[in-house]
Short mmCIF file of C-alpha atoms and ligand atoms in Angstrom, two decimals:
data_model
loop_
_atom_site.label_atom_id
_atom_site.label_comp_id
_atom_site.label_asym_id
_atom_site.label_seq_id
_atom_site.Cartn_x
_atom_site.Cartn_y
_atom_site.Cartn_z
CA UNK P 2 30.80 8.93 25.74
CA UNK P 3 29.68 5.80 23.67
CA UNK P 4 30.44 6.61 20.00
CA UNK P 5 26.72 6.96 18.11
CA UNK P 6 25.92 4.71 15.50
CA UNK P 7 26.48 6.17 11.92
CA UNK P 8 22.83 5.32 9.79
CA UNK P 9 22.79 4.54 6.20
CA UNK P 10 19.33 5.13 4.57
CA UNK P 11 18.91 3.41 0.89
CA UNK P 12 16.04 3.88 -1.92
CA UNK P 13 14.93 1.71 -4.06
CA UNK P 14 13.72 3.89 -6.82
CA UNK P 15 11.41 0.70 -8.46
CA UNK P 16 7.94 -0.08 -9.34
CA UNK P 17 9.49 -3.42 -8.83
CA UNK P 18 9.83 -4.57 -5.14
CA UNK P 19 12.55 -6.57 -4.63
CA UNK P 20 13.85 -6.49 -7.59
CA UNK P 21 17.03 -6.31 -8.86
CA UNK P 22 18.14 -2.68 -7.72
CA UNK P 23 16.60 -4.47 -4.37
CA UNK P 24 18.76 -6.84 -4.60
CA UNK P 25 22.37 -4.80 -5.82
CA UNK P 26 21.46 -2.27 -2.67
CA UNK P 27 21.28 -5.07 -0.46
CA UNK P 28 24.54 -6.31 -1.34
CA UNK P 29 25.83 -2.71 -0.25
CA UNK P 30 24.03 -2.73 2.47
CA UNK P 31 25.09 -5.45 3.96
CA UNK P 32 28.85 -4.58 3.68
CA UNK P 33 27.80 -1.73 6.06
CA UNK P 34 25.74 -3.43 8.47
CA UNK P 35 28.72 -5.65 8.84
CA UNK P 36 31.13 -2.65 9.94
CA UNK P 37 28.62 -1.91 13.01
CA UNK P 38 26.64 0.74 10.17
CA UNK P 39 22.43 0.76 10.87
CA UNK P 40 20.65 0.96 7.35
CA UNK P 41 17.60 1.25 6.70
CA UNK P 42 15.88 0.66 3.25
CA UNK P 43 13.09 2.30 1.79
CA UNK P 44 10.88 0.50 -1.21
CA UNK P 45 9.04 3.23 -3.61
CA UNK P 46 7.07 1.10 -5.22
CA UNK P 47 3.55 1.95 -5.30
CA UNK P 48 4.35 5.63 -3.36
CA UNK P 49 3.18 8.34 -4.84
CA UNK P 50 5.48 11.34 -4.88
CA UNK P 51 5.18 14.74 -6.82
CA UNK P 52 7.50 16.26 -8.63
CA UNK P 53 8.80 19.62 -8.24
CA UNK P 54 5.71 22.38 -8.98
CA UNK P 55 8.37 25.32 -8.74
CA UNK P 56 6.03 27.16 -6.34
CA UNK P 57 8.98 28.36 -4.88
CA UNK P 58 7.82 28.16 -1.01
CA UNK P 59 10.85 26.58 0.38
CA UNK P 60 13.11 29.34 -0.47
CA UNK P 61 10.66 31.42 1.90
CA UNK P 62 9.97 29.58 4.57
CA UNK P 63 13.60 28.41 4.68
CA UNK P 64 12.10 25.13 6.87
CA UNK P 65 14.26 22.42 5.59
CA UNK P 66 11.20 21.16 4.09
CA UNK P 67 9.20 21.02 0.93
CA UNK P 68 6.00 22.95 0.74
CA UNK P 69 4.31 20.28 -0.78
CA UNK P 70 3.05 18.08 2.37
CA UNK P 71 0.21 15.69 0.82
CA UNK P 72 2.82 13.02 -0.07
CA UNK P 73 5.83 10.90 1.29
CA UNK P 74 8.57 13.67 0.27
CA UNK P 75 9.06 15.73 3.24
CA UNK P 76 8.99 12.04 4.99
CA UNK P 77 11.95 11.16 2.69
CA UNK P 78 13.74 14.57 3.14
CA UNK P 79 13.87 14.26 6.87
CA UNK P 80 15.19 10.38 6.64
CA UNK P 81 17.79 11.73 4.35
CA UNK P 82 18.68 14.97 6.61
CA UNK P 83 19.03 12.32 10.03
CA UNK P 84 21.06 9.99 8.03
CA UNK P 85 24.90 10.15 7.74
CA UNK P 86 24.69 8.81 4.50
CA UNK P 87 22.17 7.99 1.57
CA UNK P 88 21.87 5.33 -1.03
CA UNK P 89 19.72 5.78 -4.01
CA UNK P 90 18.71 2.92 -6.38
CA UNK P 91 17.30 2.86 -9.97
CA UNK P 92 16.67 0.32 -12.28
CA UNK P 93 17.00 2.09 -15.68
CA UNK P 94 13.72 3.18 -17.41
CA UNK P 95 14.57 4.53 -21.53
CA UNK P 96 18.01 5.16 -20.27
CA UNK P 97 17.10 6.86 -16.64
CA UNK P 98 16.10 6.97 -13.51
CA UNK P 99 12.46 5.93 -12.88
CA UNK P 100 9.66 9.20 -11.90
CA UNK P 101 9.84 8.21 -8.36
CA UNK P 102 13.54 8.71 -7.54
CA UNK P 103 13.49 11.65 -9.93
CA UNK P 104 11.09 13.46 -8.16
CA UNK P 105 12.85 12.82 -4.62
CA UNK P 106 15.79 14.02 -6.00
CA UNK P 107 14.05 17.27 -7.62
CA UNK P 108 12.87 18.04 -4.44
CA UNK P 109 15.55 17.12 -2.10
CA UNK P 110 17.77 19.25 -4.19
CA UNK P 111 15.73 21.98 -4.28
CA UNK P 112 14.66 22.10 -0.29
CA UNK P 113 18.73 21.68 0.77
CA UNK P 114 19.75 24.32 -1.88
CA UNK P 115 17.17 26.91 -0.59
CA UNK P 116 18.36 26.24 3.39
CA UNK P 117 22.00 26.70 2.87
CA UNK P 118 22.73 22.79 2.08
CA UNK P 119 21.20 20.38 4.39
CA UNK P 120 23.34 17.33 2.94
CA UNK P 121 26.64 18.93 2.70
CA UNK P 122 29.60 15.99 3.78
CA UNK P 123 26.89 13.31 3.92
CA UNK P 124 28.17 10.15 2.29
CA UNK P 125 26.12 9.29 -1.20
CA UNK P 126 26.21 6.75 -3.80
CA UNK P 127 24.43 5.70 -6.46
CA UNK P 128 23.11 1.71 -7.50
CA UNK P 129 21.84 1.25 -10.54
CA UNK P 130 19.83 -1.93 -12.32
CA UNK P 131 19.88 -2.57 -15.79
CA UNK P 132 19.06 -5.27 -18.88
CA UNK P 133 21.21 -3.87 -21.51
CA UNK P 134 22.12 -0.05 -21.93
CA UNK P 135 21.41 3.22 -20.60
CA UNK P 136 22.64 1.87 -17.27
CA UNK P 137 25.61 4.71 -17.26
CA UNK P 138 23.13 7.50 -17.86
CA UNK P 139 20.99 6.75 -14.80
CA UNK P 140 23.96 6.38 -12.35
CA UNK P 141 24.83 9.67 -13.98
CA UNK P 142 21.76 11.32 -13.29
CA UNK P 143 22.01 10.16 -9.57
CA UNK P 144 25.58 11.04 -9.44
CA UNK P 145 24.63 14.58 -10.16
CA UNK P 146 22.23 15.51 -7.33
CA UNK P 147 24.81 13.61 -4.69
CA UNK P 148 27.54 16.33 -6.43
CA UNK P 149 25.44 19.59 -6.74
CA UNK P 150 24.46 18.36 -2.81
CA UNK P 151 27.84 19.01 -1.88
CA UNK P 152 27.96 15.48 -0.76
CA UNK P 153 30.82 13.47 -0.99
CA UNK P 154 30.42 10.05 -3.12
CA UNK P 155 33.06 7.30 -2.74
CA UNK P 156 34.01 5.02 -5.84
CA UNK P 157 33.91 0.88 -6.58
CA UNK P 158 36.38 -0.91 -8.65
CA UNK P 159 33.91 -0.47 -11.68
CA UNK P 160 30.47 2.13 -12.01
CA UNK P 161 27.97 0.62 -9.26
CA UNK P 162 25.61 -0.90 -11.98
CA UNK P 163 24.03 -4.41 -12.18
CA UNK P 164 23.07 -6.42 -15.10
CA UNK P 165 19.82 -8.34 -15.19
CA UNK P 166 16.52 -8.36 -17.17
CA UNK P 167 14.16 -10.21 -14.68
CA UNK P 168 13.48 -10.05 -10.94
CA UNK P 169 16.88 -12.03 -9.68
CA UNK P 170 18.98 -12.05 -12.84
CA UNK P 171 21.63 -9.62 -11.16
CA UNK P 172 22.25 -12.29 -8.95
CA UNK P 173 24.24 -13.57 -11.92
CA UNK P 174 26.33 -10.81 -12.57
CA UNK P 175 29.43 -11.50 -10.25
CA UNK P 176 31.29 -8.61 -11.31
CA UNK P 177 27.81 -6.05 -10.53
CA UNK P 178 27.88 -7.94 -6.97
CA UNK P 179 31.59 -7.67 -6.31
CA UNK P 180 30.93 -3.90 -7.83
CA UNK P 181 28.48 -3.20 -4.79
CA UNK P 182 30.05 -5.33 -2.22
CA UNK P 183 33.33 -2.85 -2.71
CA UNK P 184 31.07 -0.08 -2.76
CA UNK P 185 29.63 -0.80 0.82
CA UNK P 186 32.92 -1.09 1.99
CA UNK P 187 34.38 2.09 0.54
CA UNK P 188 31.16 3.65 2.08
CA UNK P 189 31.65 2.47 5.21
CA UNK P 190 35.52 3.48 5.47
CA UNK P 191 34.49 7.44 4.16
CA UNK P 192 31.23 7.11 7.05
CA UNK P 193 34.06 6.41 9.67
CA UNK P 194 36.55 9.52 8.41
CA UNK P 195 33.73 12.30 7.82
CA UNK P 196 31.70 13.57 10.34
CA UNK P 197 33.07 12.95 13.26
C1 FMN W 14 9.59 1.07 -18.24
C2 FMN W 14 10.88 0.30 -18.37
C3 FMN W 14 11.92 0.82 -19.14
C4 FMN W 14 13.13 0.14 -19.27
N1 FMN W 14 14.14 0.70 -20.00
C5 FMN W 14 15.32 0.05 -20.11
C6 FMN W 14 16.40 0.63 -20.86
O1 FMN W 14 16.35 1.75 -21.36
N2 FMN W 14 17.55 -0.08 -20.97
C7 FMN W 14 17.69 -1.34 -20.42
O2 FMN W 14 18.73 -1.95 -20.58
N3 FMN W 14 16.70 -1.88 -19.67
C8 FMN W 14 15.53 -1.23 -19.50
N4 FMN W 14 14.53 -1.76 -18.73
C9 FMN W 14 14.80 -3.02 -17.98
C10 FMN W 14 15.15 -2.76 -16.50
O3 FMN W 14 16.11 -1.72 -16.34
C11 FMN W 14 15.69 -4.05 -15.86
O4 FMN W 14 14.74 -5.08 -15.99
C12 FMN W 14 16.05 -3.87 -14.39
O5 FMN W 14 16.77 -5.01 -13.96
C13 FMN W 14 14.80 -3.72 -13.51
O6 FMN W 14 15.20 -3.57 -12.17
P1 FMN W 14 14.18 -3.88 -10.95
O7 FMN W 14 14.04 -5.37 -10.88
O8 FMN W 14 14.85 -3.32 -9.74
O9 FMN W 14 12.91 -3.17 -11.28
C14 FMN W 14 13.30 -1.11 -18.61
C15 FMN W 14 12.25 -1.63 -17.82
C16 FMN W 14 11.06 -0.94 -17.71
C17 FMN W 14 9.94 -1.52 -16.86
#
């Protein structure tokens, strides 16, 4: 039997498209591609996504999905539940993630908490953009829903953040590019070992 292609889907948590957390998950992204990995990657900016209203449905109808179904979230969900492993960028807002990404990450938690874990042993890493602090915060914050998701997160030789003010600054940051490059290569090793 041919071996299936392992997928890699990646959001880009900005109001900025093609920006610089663009730009650091396409460094990562690339590493996979190049070790036969698809990828696919998702820009939020301009989406509109809810947060979580606590209404509680998906712990009754047990559907893998979120009950609210007037936005892209459930769309999200299921690219995250067919995926072997998922990438989520932020540039830091006041020391966090943006309201997009947090509200994905609300939901998604909620939805594969209340179906028994729909992301367990996935692959997940964080990418983070920054100008100046708070960048350790957000790549915390993203860290924690990969953790509490039972998914398994694989390391860089520093944390997987990139400095830069304005769109294409990161591109000066050699050590944030060498951070993601070895990132997308550690990913791609733990994609070929779990799973299977
Ligand atoms: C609303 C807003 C809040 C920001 N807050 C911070 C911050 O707390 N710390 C910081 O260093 N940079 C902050 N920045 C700068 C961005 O993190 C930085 O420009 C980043 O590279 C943007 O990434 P992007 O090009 O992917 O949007 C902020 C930018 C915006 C628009």
């Amino acid at each position: 039997m041919p071996e299936t292609k392992k997928k890699v889907i990646a959001f880009n948590g900005s109001a900025r498209k093609g920006g610089n957390t663009a730009i650091l998950l396409g460094y990562v992204l690339k590493e996979l591609e190049d070790e036969g990995i698809e990828t696919e990657l998702i820009e939020m900016s301009g989406v509109k996504i809810h947060g979580c209203t606590v209404c509680g449905k998906c712990r009754t109808n047990k559907n893998r999905r979120c009950a609210i179904t007037n936005d892209v979230g459930n769309a999200y969900i299921e690219k995250m539940e067919n995926a072997d492993g998922v990438l989520l960028g932020s540039p830091t807002y006041v020391t966090d993630v943006t309201p997009e990404i947090k509200a994905l990450i609300d939901r998604a938690c909620v939805v594969s908490k209340s179906n028994g874990g729909i992301f367990r042993r996935k692959a997940g890493a964080a990418v983070v953009a920054v100008r100046r602090a708070g960048g350790i915060h957000t790549f915390d914050t993203l860290n924690h829903f990969f953790l509490i998701t039972e998914m398994i997160v694989p390391g860089s030789s520093y944390w997987n953040i990139g400095y830069g003010m304005d769109k294409g600054d990161v591109e000066k940051d050699a050590e944030g590019i060498q951070t993601m490059k070895t990132l997308g290569k550690n990913m791609a090793w733990l994609l070929k070992k779990i799973g299977d």
